[in-house]
Coordinates of C-alpha atoms in Angstrom, one line a residue:
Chain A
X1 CA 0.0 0.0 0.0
X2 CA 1.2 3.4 -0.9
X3 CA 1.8 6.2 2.2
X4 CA 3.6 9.3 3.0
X5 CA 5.1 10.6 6.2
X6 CA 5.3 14.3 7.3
X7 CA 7.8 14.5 9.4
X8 CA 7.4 17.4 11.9
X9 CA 3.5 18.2 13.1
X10 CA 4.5 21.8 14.1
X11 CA 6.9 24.1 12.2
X12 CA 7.7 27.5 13.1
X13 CA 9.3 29.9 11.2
X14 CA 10.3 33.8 10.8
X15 CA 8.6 35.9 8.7
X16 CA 10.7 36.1 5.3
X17 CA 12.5 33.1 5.7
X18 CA 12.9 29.4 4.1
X19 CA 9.9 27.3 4.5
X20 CA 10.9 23.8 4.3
X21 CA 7.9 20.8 5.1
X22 CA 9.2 16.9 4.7
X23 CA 7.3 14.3 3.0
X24 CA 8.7 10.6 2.8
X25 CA 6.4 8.4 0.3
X26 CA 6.6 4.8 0.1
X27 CA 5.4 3.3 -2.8
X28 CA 6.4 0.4 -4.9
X29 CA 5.5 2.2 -8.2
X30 CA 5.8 5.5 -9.3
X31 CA 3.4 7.4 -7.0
X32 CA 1.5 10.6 -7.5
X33 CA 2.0 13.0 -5.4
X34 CA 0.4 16.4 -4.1
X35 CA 0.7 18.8 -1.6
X36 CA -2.1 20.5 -0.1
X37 CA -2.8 23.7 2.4
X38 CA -5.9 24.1 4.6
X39 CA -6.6 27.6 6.0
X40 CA -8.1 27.5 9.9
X41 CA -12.0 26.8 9.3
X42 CA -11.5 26.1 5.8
X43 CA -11.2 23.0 3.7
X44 CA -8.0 21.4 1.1
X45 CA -7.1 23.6 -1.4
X46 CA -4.5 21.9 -4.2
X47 CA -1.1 23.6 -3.7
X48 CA 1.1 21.5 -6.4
X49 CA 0.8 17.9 -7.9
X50 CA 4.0 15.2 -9.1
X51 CA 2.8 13.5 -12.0
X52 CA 6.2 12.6 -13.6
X53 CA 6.4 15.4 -16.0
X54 CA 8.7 17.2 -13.9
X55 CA 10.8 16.2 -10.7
X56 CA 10.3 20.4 -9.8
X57 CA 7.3 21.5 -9.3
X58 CA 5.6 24.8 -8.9
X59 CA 2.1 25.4 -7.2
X60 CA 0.7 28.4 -6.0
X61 CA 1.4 30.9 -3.6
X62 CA 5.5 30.7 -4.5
X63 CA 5.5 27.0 -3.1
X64 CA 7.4 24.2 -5.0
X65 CA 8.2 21.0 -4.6
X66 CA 11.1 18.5 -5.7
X67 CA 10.5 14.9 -5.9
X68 CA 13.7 12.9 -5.7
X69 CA 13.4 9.0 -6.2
X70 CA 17.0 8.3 -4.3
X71 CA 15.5 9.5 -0.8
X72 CA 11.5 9.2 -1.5
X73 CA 10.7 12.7 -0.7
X74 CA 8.9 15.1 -2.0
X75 CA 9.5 18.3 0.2
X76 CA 7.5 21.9 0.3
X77 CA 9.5 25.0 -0.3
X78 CA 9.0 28.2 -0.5
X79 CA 11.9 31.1 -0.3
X80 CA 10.3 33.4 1.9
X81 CA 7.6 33.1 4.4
X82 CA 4.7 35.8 4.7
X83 CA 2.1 35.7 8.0
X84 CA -0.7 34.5 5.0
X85 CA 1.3 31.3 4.6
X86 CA 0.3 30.4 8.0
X87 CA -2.2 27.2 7.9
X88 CA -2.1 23.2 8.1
X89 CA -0.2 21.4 5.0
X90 CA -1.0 18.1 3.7
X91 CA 0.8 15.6 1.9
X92 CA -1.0 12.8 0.2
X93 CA -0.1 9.9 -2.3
X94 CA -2.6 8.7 -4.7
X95 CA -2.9 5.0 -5.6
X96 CA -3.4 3.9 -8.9
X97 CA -6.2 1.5 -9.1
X98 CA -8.3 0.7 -6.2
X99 CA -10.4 3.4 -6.7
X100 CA -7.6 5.6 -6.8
X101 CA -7.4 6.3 -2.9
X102 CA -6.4 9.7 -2.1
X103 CA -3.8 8.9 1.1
X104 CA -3.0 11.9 4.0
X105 CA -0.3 12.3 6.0
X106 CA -1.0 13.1 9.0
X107 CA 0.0 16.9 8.5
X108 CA 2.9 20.0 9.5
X109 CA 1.2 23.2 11.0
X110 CA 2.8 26.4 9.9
X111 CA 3.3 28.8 11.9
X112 CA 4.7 32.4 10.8
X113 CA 6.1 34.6 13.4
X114 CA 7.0 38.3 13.1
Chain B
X1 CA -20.3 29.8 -8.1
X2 CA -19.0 26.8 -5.7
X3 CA -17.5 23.6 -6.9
X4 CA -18.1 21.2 -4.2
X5 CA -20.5 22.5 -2.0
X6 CA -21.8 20.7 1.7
X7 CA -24.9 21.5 3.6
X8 CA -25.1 22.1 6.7
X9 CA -21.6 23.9 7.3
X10 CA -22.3 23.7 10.8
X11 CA -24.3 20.4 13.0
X12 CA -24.8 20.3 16.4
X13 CA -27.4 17.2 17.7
X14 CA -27.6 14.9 20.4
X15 CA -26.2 11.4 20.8
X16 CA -28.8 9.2 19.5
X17 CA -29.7 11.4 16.9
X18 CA -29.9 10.5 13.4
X19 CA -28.6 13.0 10.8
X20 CA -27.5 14.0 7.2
X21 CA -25.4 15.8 5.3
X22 CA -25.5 16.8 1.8
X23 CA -22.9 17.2 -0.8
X24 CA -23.3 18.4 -4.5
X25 CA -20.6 19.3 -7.6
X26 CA -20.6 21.2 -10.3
X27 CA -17.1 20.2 -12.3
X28 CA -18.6 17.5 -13.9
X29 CA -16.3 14.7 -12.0
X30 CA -17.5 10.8 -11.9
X31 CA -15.9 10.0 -8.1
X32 CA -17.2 11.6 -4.7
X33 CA -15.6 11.1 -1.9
X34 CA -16.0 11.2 2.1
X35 CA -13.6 12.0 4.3
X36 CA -13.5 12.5 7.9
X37 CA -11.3 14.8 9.3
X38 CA -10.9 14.5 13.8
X39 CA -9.7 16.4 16.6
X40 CA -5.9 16.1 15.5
X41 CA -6.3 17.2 11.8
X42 CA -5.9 13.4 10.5
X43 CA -7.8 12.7 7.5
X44 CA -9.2 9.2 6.4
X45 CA -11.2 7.8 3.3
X46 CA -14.5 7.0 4.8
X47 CA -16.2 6.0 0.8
X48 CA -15.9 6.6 -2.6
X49 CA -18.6 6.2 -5.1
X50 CA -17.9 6.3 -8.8
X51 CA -21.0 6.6 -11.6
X52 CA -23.3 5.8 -8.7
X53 CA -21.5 3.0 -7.6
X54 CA -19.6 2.2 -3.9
X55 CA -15.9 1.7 -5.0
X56 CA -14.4 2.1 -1.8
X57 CA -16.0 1.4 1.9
X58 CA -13.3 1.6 4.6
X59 CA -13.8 0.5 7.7
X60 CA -16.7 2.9 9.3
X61 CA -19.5 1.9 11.6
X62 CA -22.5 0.8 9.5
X63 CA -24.4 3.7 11.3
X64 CA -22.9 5.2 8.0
X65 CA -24.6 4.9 4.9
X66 CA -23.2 7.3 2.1
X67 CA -26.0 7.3 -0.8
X68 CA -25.1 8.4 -4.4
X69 CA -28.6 9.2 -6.4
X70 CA -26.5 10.5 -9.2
X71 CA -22.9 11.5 -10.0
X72 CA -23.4 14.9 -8.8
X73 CA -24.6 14.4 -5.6
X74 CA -23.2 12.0 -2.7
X75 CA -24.8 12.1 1.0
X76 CA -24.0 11.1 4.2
X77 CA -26.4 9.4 6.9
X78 CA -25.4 8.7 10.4
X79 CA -27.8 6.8 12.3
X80 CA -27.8 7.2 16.2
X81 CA -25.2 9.8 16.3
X82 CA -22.3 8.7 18.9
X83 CA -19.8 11.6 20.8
X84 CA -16.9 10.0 18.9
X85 CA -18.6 10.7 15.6
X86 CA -18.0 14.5 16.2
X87 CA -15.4 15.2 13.1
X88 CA -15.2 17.8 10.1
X89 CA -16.9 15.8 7.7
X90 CA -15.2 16.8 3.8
X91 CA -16.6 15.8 0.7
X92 CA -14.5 16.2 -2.6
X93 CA -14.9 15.0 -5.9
X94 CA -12.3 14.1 -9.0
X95 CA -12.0 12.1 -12.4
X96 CA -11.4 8.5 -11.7
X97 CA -9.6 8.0 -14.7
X98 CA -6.8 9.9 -14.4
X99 CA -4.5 8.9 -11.1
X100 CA -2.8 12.3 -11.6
X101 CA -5.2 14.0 -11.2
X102 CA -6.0 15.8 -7.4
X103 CA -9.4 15.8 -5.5
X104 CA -11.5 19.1 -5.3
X105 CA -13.2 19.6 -1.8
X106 CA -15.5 20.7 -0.4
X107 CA -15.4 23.4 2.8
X108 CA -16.5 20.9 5.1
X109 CA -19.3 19.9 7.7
X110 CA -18.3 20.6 11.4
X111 CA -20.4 17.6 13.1
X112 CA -20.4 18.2 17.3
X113 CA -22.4 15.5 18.9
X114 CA -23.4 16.7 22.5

């Protein structure tokens, strides 16, 4: 079964500076991968998808995302951090077949300081 | 013009209590999907029904009963509410073709059983 691991529930980080949130997948095909944000009292929005086309990625808001097949990750970046950016982020892997399961990790809360 | 949209946004009953909650789209998708979100921020597949049909039934109390009367539409009934059913409650829709391709949800159903 496919999966990903978010390693880190709580990040913190200055306002203007490198966001970085881990995702490990484990998957014994070539997964599909996405990244996506949930505002407080909101619900997913899609930040950026892997779908072998490109190992870099670009979403919105100035996040990307780099899969790399030698240490199955598939981290969040963004250069600089602004207070908006603050919210929950998701990982997910989707299966092919199966019904195509959309699988969560189990999250990384931003948090933007001043 | 919403997407994915859930009725109520908001449901507060009392344990025994039988409710529903409603969830439409408008992207012309063939999956829906529910999700259940808890206290934590963990998400997990609860169904999935393609083209009217259940495709996936994880492992959820039978006081669920998701009903699909066409592709558009996909609602949730919980028979005698529990206080461990209290969840966000996300429905979200996507192509089932396409494994690439990411799910579109829905702003949620806050469920507080009391």
């Amino acid at each position: 079964a496919q999966s990903v691991t978010q390693l880190g529930s709580h990040v913190s980080v200055s306002e203007g500076a490198l966001v970085l949130l881990r995702c490990n997948y484990s998957s014994s095909v070539p997964p599909y991968l996405f990244w996506y944000v949930q505002y407080p009292n909101q619900g997913l929005q899609l930040l950026l998808k892997y779908t072998s086309a490109a190992t870099l990625v670009k979403g919105i808001n100035g996040f990307e995302a780099e899969f790399k097949k030698s240490e199955t990750s598939f981290h969040l970046t963004k250069p600089s951090a602004h207070m908006s950016d603050a919210a929950e982020y998701f990982c997910a892997v989707r299966s092919r077949g199966g019904g195509n399961k959309l699988t969560f990790g189990t999250g990384t809360q931003l948090k933007v300081e001043l | 013009d919403t997407a994915v949209s859930q009725t109520p946004k908001y449901l507060v009953t009392q344990m025994g209590n039988d409710k529903s909650i409603k969830c439409e789209q408008n992207l012309g998708h063939d999956t829906m999907y529910w999700y259940k979100q808890d206290s934590k921020k963990f998400l997990k597949i609860m169904f999935s029904y393609n083209n009217k049909e259940l495709i996936i039934n994880e492992t959820v109390p039978n006081r669920f009963s998701p009903k699909s009367p066409d592709k558009a539409h996909l609602n949730l009934h919980i028979n005698s509410l529990e206080l461990g059913d209290s969840a966000v409650y996300f429905c979200a829709s996507s192509h089932s073709g396409d494994s690439n391709y990411g799910y579109t949800f829905g702003s949620g159903t806050r469920l507080t059983v009391v």
